[in-house]
Short mmCIF file of C-alpha atoms in Angstrom, two decimals:
data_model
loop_
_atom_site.label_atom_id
_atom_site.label_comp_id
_atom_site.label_asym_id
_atom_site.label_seq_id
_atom_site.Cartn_x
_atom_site.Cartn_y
_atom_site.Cartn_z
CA UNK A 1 0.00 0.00 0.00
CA UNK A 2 1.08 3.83 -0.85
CA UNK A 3 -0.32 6.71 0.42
CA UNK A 4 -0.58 9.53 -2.00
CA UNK A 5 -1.34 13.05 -1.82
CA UNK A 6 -3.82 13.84 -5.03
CA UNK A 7 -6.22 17.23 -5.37
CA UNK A 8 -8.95 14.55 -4.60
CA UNK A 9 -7.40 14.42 -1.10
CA UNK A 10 -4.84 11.39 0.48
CA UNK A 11 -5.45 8.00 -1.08
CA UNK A 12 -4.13 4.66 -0.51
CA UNK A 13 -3.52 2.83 -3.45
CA UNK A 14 -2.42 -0.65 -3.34
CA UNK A 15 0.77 -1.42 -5.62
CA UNK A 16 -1.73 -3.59 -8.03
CA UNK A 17 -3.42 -0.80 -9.47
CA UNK A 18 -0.67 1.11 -10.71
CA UNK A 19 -0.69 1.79 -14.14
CA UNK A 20 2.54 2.44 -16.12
CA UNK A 21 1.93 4.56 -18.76
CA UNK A 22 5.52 4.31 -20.89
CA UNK A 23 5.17 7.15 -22.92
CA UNK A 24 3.52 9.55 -20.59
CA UNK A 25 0.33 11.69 -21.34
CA UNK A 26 0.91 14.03 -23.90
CA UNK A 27 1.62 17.16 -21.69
CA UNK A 28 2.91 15.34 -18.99
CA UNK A 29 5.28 13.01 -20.92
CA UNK A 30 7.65 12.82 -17.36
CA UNK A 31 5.46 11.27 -15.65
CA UNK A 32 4.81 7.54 -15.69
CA UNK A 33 2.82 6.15 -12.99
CA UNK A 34 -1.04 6.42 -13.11
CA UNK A 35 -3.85 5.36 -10.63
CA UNK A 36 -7.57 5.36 -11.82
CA UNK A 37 -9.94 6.34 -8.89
CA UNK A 38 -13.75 6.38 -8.78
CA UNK A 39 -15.15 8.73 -6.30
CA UNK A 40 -18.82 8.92 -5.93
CA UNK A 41 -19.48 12.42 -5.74
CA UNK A 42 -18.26 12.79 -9.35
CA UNK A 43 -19.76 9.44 -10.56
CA UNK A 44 -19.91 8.63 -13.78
CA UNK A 45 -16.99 10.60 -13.90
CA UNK A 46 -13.38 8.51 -12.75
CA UNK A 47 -9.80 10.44 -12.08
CA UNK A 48 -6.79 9.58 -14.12
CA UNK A 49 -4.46 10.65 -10.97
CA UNK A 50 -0.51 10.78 -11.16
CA UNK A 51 1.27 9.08 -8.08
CA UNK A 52 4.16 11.00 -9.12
CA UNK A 53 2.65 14.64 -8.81
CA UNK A 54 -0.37 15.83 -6.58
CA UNK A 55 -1.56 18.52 -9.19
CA UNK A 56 -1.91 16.46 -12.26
CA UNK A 57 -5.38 14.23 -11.87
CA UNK A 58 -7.83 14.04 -15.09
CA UNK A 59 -11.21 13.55 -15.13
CA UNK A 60 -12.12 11.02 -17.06
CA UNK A 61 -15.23 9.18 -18.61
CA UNK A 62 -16.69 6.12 -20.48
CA UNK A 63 -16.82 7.31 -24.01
CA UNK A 64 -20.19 5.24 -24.45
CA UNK A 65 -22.40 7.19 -22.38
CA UNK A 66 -21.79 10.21 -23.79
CA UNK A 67 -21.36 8.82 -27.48
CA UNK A 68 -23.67 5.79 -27.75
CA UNK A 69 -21.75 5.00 -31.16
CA UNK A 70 -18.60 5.57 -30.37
CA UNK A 71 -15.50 3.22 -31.82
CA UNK A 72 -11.89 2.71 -31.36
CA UNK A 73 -10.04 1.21 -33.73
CA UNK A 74 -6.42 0.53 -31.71
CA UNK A 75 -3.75 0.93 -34.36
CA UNK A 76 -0.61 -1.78 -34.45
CA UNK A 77 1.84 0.03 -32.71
CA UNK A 78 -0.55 0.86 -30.42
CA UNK A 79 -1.23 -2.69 -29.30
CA UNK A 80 2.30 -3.32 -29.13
CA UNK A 81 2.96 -0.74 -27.38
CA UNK A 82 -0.10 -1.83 -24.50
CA UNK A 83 0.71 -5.38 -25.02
CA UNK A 84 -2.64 -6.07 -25.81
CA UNK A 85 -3.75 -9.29 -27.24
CA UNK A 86 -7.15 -9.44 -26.46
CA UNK A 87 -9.02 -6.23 -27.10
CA UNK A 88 -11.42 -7.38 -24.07
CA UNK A 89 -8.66 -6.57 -21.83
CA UNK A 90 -8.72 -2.82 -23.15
CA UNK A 91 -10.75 -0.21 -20.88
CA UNK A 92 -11.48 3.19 -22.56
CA UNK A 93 -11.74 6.67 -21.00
CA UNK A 94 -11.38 10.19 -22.87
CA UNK A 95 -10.72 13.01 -20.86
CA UNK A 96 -13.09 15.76 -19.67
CA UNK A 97 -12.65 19.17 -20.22
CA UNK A 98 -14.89 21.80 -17.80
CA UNK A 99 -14.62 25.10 -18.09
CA UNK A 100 -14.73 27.15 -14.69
CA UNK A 101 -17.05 29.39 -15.58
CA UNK A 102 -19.56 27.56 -17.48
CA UNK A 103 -19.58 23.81 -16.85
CA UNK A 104 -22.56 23.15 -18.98
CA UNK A 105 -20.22 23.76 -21.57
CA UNK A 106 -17.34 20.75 -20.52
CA UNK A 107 -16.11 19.05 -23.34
CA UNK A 108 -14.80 15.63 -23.90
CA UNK A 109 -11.69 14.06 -26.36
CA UNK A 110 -13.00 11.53 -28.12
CA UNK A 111 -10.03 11.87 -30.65
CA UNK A 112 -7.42 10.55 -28.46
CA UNK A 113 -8.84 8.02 -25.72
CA UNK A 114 -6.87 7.00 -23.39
CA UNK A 115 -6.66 2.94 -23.53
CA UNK A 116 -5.38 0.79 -20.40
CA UNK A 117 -4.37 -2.51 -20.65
CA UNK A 118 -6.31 -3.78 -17.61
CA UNK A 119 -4.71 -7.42 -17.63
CA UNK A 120 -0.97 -5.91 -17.92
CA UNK A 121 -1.77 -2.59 -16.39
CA UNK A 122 -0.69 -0.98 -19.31
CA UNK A 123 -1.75 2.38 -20.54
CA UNK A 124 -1.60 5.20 -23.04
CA UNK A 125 -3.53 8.21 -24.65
CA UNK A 126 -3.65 7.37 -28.18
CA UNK A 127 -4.99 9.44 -31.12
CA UNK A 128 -7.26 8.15 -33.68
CA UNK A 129 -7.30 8.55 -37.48
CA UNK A 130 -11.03 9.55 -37.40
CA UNK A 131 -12.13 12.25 -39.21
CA UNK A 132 -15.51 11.70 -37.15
CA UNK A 133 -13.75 13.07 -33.96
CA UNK A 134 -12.28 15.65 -33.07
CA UNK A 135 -11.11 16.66 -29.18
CA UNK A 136 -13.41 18.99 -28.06
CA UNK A 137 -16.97 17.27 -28.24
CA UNK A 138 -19.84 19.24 -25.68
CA UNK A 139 -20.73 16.69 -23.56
CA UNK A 140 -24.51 18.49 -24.10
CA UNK A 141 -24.63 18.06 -27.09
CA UNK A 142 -23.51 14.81 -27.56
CA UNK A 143 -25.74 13.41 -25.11
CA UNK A 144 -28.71 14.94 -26.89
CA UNK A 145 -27.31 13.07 -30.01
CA UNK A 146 -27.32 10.09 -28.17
CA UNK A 147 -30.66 10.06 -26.90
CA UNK A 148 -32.57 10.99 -30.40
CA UNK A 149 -30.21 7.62 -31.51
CA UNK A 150 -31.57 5.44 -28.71
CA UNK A 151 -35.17 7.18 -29.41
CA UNK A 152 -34.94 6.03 -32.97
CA UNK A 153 -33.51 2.92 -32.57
CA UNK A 154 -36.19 2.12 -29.63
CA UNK A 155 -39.09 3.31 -32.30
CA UNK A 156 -37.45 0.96 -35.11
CA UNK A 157 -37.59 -1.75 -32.78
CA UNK A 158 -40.96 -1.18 -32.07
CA UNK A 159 -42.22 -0.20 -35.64
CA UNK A 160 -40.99 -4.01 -36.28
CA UNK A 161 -42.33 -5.30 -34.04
CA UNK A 162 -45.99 -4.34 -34.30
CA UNK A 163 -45.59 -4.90 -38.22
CA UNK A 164 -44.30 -8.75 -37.46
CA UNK B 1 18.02 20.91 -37.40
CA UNK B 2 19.13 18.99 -40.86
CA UNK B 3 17.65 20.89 -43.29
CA UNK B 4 17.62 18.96 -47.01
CA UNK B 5 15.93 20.15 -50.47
CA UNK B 6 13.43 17.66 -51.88
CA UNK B 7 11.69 17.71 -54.73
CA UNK B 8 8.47 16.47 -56.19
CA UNK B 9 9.12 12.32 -56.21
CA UNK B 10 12.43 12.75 -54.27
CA UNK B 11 12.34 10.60 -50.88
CA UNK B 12 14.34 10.64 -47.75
CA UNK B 13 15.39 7.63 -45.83
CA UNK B 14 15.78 7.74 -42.07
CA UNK B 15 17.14 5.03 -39.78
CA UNK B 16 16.96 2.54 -42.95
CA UNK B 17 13.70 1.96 -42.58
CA UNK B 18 11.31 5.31 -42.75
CA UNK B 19 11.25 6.50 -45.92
CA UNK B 20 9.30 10.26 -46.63
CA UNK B 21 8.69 10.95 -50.28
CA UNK B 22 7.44 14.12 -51.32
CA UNK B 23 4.35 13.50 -53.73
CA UNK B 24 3.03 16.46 -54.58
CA UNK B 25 4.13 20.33 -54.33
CA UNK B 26 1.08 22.35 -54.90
CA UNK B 27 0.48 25.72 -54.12
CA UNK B 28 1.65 26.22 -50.49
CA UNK B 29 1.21 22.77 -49.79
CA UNK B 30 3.35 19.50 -49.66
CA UNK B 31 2.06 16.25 -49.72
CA UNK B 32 4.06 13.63 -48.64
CA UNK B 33 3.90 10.21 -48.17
CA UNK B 34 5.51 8.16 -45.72
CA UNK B 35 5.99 4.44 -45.72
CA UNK B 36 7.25 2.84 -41.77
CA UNK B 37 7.35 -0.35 -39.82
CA UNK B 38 3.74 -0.74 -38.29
CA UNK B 39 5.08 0.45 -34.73
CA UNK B 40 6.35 4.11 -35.66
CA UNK B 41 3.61 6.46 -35.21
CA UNK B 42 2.96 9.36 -36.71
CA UNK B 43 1.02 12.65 -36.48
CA UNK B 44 0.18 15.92 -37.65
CA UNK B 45 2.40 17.84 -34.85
CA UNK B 46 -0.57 20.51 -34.38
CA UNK B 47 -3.48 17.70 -33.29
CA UNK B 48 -0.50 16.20 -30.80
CA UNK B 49 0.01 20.19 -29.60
CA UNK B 50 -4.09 20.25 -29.30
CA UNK B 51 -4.23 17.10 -27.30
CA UNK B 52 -1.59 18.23 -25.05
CA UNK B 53 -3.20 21.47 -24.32
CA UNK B 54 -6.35 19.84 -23.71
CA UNK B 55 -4.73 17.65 -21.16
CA UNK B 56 -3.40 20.32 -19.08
CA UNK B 57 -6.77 22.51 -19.35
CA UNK B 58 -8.61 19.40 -17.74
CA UNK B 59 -6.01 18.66 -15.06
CA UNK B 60 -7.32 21.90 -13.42
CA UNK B 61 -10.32 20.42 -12.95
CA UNK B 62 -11.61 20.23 -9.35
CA UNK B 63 -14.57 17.62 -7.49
CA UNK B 64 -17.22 20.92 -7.09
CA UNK B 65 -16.47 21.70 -11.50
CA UNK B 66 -17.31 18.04 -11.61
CA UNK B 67 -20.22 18.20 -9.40
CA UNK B 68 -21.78 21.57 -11.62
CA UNK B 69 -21.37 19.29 -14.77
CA UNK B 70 -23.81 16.31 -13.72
CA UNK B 71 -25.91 18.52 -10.82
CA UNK B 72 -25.71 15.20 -8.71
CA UNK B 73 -27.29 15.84 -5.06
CA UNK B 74 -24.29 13.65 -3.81
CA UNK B 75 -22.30 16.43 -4.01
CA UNK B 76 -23.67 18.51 -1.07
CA UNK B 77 -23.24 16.19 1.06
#
């Protein structure tokens, strides 16, 4: 166990759930060691925090709910690089943007996820060759998108249904 | 910085095994094409500047900005 100072206050993180990131985060390409940390009162919304320094801890989220058809494809040398051989084993997060004075207008990357290998404990931000993303996405919006998709898809369903 | 003239079909080789060919010189654009061993990567330097700054604007992000983003009542507790 380590205790570690982080801006979400002192956390004990157990040597298992360190997450070497060999490359760095692009901005922060000196540091190497990464915990992932759920705290409810920011639910659905996880931390990317450094062990190495207090002030660098991302907010992170599940790509899905805020893009309901999002996809990844993980390049070659990305795989390699994560040591992934089994793209269960791959957890995705894209990091959250808020803006101080206006948080209804937070954005999220969904160009360049960051990908952890959770079986080797492997991770890495990569960037996509995806012309449909770019790395400022409002959350808002998106979410709206989302739900006319799942509205549409749920009417489909249904539209089939009463016809069979 | 090595600075080399190129022109249109001319190539550069680097480590053996990257080669850069410039395909096209058109206006004020160059378009080049680049052939590498699967595990090189490669990006447009100003969407790897972009992601960077986008990573340090979040990291300033505190639990109360996360809190005003969802409205969850679990964060007046």
């Amino acid at each position: 166990m380590e205790r570690i100072k982080t801006r979400l206050g002192e956390i004990e993180i157990d040597e298992r759930d360190i997450i070497d990131f060999p490359e760095g985060l692009p901005g922060f390409e000196y540091l190497r060691r990464y915990a992932l940390i759920q705290d409810e009162r920011t639910d659905p919304i996880k931390w990317l925090v450094s062990l190495e320094d207090e002030n660098v801890s991302l907010p992170v989220i599940d790509p899905w709910l805020v893009r309901v058809d999002y996809s990844v494809e993980i390049s070659p040398a990305d795989k390699r690089l994560l040591k992934l051989e089994d793209v269960k084993d791959a957890l995705v997060l894209c990091v959250v943007v808020i803006p101080k004075d206006s948080p209804e207008d937070a954005t999220v990357n969904l160009l360049a996820p960051v990908i952890i290998n959770v079986r080797e404990n492997i991770g890495e931000q990569v960037i996509l060759d995806d012309p449909n993303y770019t790395i400022r996405h409002r959350i808002v919006d998106e979410m709206e998108r989302s739900r006319k998709l799942v509205d549409q898809d749920v009417k489909t369903s249904a539209g089939t249904e009463s016809e069979g | 910085m090595l600075v080399l003239s190129r022109r249109a079909n001319e190539s550069i080789i680097i480590d053996d095994k990257i080669e850069v060919k410039v395909l096209k010189i058109e206006g004020g654009t160059v378009k080049l094409g680049i052939v590498a061993p699967q595990e090189v990567k490669i990006y447009r330097k100003e969407i790897y500047e972009a992601v960077r700054e986008d990573n340090l604007q979040a990291t300033s992000a505190t639990v109360e900005d996360v809190c005003g983003l969802f409205k969850k009542s679990k964060c007046k507790e």
